[in-house]
Every structure is written in C-alpha cells, then in structure tokens.
Tab-separated table of C-alpha atoms in Angstrom:
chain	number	residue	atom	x	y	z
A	277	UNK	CA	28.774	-4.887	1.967
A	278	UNK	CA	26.911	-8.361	1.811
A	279	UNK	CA	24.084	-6.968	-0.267
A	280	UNK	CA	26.927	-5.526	-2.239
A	281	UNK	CA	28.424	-9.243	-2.691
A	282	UNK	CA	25.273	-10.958	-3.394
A	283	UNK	CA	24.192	-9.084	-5.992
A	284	UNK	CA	20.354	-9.481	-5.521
A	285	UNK	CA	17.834	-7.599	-7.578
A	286	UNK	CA	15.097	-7.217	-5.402
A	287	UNK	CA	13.552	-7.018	-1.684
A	288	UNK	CA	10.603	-7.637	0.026
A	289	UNK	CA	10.028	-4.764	2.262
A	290	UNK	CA	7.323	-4.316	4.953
A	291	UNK	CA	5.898	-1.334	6.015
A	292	UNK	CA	3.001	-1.829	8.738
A	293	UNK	CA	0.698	1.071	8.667
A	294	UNK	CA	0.852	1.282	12.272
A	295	UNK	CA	4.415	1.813	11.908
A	296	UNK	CA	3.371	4.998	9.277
A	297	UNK	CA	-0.343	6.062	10.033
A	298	UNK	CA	-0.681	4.556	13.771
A	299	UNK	CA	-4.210	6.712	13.618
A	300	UNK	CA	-6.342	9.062	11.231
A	301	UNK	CA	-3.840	11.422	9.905
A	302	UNK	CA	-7.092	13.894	9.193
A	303	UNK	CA	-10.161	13.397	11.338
A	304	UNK	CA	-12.620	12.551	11.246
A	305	UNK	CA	-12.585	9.268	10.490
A	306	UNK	CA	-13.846	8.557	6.721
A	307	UNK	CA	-13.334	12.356	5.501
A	308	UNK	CA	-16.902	12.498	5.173
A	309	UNK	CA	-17.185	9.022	2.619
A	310	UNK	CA	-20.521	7.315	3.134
A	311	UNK	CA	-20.960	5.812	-0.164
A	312	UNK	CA	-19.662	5.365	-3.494
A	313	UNK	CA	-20.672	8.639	-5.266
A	314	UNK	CA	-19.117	9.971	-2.007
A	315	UNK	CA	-16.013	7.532	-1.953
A	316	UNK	CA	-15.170	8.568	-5.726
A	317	UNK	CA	-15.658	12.457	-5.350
A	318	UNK	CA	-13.253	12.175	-2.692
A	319	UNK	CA	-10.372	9.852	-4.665
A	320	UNK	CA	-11.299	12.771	-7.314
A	321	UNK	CA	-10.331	15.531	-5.316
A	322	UNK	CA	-7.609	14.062	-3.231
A	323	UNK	CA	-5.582	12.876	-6.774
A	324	UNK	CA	-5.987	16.544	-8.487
A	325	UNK	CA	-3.933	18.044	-5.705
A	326	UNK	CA	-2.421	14.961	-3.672
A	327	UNK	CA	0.059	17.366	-1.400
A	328	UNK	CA	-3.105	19.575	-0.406
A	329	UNK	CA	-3.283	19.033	3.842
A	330	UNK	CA	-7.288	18.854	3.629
A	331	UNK	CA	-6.319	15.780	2.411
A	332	UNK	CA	-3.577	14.186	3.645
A	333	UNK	CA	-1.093	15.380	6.575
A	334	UNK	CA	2.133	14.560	4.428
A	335	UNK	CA	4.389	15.697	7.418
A	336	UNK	CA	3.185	12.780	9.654
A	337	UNK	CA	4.490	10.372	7.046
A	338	UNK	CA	7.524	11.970	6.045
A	339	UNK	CA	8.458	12.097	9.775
A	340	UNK	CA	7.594	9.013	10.256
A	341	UNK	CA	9.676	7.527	7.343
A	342	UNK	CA	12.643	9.627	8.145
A	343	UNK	CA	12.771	8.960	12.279
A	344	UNK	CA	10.456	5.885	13.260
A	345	UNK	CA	12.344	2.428	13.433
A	346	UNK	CA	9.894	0.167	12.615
A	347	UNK	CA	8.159	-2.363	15.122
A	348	UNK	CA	8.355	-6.025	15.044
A	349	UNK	CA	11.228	-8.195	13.508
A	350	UNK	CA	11.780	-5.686	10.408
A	351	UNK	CA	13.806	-3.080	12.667
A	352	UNK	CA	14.130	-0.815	10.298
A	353	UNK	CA	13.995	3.119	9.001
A	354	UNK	CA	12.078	2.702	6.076
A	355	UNK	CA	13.609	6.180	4.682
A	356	UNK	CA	17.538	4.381	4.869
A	357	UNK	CA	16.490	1.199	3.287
A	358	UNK	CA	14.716	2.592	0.566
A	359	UNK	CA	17.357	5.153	-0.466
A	360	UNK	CA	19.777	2.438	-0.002
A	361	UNK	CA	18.483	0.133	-1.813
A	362	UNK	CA	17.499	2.585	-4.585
A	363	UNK	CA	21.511	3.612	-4.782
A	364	UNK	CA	21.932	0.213	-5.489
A	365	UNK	CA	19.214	-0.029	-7.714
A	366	UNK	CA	17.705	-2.904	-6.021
A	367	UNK	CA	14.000	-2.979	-6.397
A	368	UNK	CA	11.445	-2.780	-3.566
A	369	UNK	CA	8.730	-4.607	-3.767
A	370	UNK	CA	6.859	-3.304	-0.468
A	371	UNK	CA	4.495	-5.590	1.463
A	372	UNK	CA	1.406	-2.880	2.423
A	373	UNK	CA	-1.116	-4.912	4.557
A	374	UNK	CA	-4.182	-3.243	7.022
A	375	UNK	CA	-5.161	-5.956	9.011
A	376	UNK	CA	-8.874	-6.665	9.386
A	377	UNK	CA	-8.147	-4.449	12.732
A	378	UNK	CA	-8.519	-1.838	9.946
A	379	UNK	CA	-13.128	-1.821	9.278
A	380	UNK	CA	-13.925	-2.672	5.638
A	381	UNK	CA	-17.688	-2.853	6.636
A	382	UNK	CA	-18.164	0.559	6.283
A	383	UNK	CA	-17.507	3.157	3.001
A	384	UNK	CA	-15.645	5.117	5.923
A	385	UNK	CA	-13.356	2.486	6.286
A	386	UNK	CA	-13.157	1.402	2.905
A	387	UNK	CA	-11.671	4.910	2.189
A	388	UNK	CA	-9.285	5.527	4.610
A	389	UNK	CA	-8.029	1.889	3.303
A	390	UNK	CA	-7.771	3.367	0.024
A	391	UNK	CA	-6.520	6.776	0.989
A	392	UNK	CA	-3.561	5.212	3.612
A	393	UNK	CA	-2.258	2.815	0.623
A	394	UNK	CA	-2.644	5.987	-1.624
A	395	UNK	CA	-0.435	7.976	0.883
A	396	UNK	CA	1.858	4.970	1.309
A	397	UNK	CA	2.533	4.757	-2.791
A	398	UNK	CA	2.504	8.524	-3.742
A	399	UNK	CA	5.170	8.629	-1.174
A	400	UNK	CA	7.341	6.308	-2.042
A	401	UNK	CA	7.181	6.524	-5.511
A	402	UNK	CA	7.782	10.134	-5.381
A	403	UNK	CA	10.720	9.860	-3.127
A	404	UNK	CA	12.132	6.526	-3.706
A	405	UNK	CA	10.836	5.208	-7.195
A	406	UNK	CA	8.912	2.712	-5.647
A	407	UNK	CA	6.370	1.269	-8.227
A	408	UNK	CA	5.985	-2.658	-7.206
A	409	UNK	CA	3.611	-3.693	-4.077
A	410	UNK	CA	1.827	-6.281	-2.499
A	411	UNK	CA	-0.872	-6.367	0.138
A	412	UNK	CA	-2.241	-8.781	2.831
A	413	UNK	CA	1.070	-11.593	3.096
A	414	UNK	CA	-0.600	-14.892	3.552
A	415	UNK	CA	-4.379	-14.090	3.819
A	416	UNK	CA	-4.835	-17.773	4.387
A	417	UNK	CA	-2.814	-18.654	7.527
A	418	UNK	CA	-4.733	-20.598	9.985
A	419	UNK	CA	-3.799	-18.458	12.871
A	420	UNK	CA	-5.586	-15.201	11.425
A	421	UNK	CA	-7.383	-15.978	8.446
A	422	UNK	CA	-8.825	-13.301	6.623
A	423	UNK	CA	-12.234	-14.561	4.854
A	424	UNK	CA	-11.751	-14.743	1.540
A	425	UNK	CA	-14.483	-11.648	-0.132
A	426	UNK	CA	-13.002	-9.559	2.604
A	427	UNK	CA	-9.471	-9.766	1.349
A	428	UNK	CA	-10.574	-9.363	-2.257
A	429	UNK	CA	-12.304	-6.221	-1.378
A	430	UNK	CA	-9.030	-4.837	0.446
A	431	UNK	CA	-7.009	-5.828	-2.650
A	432	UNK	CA	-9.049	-4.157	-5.278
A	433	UNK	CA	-8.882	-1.433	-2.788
A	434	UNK	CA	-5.195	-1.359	-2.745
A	435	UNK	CA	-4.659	-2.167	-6.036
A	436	UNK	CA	-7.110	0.785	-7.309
A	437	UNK	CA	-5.279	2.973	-5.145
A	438	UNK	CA	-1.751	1.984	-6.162
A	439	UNK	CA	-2.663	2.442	-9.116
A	440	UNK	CA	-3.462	5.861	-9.072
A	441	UNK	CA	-0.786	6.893	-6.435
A	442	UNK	CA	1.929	6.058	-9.288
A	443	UNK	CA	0.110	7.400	-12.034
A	444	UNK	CA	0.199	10.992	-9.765
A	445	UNK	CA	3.578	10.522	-9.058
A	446	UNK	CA	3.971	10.136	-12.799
A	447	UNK	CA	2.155	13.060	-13.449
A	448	UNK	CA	3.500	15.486	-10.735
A	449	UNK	CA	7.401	14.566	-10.634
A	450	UNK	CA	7.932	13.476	-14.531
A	451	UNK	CA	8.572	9.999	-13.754
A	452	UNK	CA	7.352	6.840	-15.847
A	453	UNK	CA	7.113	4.637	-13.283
A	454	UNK	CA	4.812	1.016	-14.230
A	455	UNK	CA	2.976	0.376	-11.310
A	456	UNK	CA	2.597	-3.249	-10.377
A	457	UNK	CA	0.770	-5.484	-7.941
A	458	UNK	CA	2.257	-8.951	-7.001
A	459	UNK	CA	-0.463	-11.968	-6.878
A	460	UNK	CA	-0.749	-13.281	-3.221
A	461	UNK	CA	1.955	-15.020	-1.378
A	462	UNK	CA	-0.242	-17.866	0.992
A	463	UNK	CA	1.449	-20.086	3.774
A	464	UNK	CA	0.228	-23.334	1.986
A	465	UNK	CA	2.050	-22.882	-1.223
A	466	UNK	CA	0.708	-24.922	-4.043
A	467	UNK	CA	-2.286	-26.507	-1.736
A	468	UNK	CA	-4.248	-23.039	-1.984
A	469	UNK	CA	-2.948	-22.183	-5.691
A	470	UNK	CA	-6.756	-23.401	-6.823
A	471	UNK	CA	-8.652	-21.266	-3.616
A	472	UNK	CA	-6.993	-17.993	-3.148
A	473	UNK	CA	-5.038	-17.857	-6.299
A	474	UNK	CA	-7.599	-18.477	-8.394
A	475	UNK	CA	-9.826	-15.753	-6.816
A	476	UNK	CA	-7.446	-13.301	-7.340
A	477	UNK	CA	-7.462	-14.332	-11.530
A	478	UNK	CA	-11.193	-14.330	-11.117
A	479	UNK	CA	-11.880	-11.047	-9.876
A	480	UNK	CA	-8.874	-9.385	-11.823
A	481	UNK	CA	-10.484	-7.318	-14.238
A	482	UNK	CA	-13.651	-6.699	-11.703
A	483	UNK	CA	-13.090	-3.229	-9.519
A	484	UNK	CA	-13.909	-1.859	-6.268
A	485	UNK	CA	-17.066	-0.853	-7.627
C-alpha cells in the first residue's frame, strides 16, 4: 500500500549470488574454460541453447528464486518482489555483485563470473522483464576495497554477459527488452567521480577481450 502511495518508478534490488548460486550449479568448476578461444566457444554454445542443462541447471535458480528468502538485511523472495514490482510496473534495477571471494585470476573463474551473471539476467528478463543492472556497489569502500583493474575486469565481464542474457531473452521469448548497465555507485560520492568514474568512461568501449 505505501509503494502504492508513493508512486516511485524504480528500485534498487540486490540479489547476492550466494543467495542464488551458493556453489557451481554444473561441475566442474570452469566447464572446461582455460582460455579465451575456450572462454568464447563456451559463451557460443551456452547462448544458442541457454535452457540446455549441460549448461546451466535452471531448476536450482528457479527454486531458489521462488523459495529462498534472501540473507542479510534485504529479507526478501526475490520471485514476490519482482512480480510485484513488475504489476506495478516499477522498474528493477538489480544490484548483481561476486565478491572478490569469487577468483578472477583464472579463465575458470572468469567464466563462471560470466556464466552466473548470464544465468542471473536470462532469468529475470525472461520471467520478470528485468533489463537494467548494476554490479560491484561501492568498489571503493575502505573496508573491502576491490583494486581497481580487478573490478573493471568483473564489469566488462558482467556487462558482456548482460548483454547477451537480454539479447537471448529477446530472441527466445519475443521481447524487446534494452539492456542497460548503471555506472558505479562509490561510498565517496563526488571525491572518487575523477578515480573510479572515470575508469569506467575510459574502458567503456574496451571488452573483456
């Protein structure tokens, strides 16, 4: 009823991949990715038939969005808010973020990065319209930095992947959803607009690869 009353436009909505892919969905870890040829075959494959189980184990995330009440201060089913919100047509703009708990060191990890952000945005722009995202909230906070290449790595990850999750989700459920990315949101405002900001314009039009 409040939400009703305020008449916002838009949340910010997290969704913690430990909350959605606590481990591997499909061992081993990496799916066999030890390079780039390697890395791309696999995006290849996975986005002609995205539902395909050799790929990714659907079920685990569609339970998981459906039953699992999320962890932390966000104590929420992700399935309830979403449709809600899409009733309302109030648009998500969801907060994906793999902490550096989550190897980028490795092509192994740097797919299952891609391929859990993939999962994350087919899903929930297949079920929910979802098309807007960000990733890593406040890379520059002083209690867990994240070093600066590192996170620009993870968010040309992500954003590659997001990418492609919506243009699927275009392709196999007649949508025209726009995908978007939001620029960072740091803890120190307009002190960091010339550091992390500025990185972010830098490397826009520069890939994962």
């Amino acid at each position: 009823a409040w939400v009703d009353y305020s008449d916002v436009n838009a949340f910010r909505v997290w969704t913690g991949p430990g909350d959605y892919e606590p481990s591997d969905d499909i061992a081993p870890f990496g799916d066999g990715v030890t390079d780039l040829t390697s890395f791309n075959a696999r995006k290849t494959a996975l986005r002609a038939d995205p539902t395909n189980p050799l790929y990714i184990d659907f079920s685990k995330f569609d339970n998981n969005f459906k039953n699992n009440v999320q962890d932390g201060r966000n104590k929420v089913v992700a399935d309830t808010i979403l449709s809600d919100l899409q009733a309302r047509r109030i648009t998500p703009v969801i907060e994906l973020t793999r902490s550096t708990s989550w190897t980028m060191s490795t092509w192994e990890g740097k797919w299952e990065q891609w391929q859990h952000v993939y999962a994350m945005a087919y899903y929930m722009g297949g079920h929910y319209d979802v098309s807007q995202f960000q990733t890593q909230n406040e890379p520059d906070q002083n209690t867990s930095p994240v070093p600066q290449a590192e996170w620009l790595q993870r968010l040309k990850i992500a954003s590659d992947a997001i990418r492609s999750a919506i243009a699927d989700v275009n392709r196999d459920y007649g949508k025209n959803l726009v995908a978007d990315v939001s620029a960072p949101v740091t803890i120190n405002g307009a002190a960091t607009i010339d550091t992390w900001g500025k990185a972010a314009l830098q490397e826009n039009r520069i890939d994962y690869q």
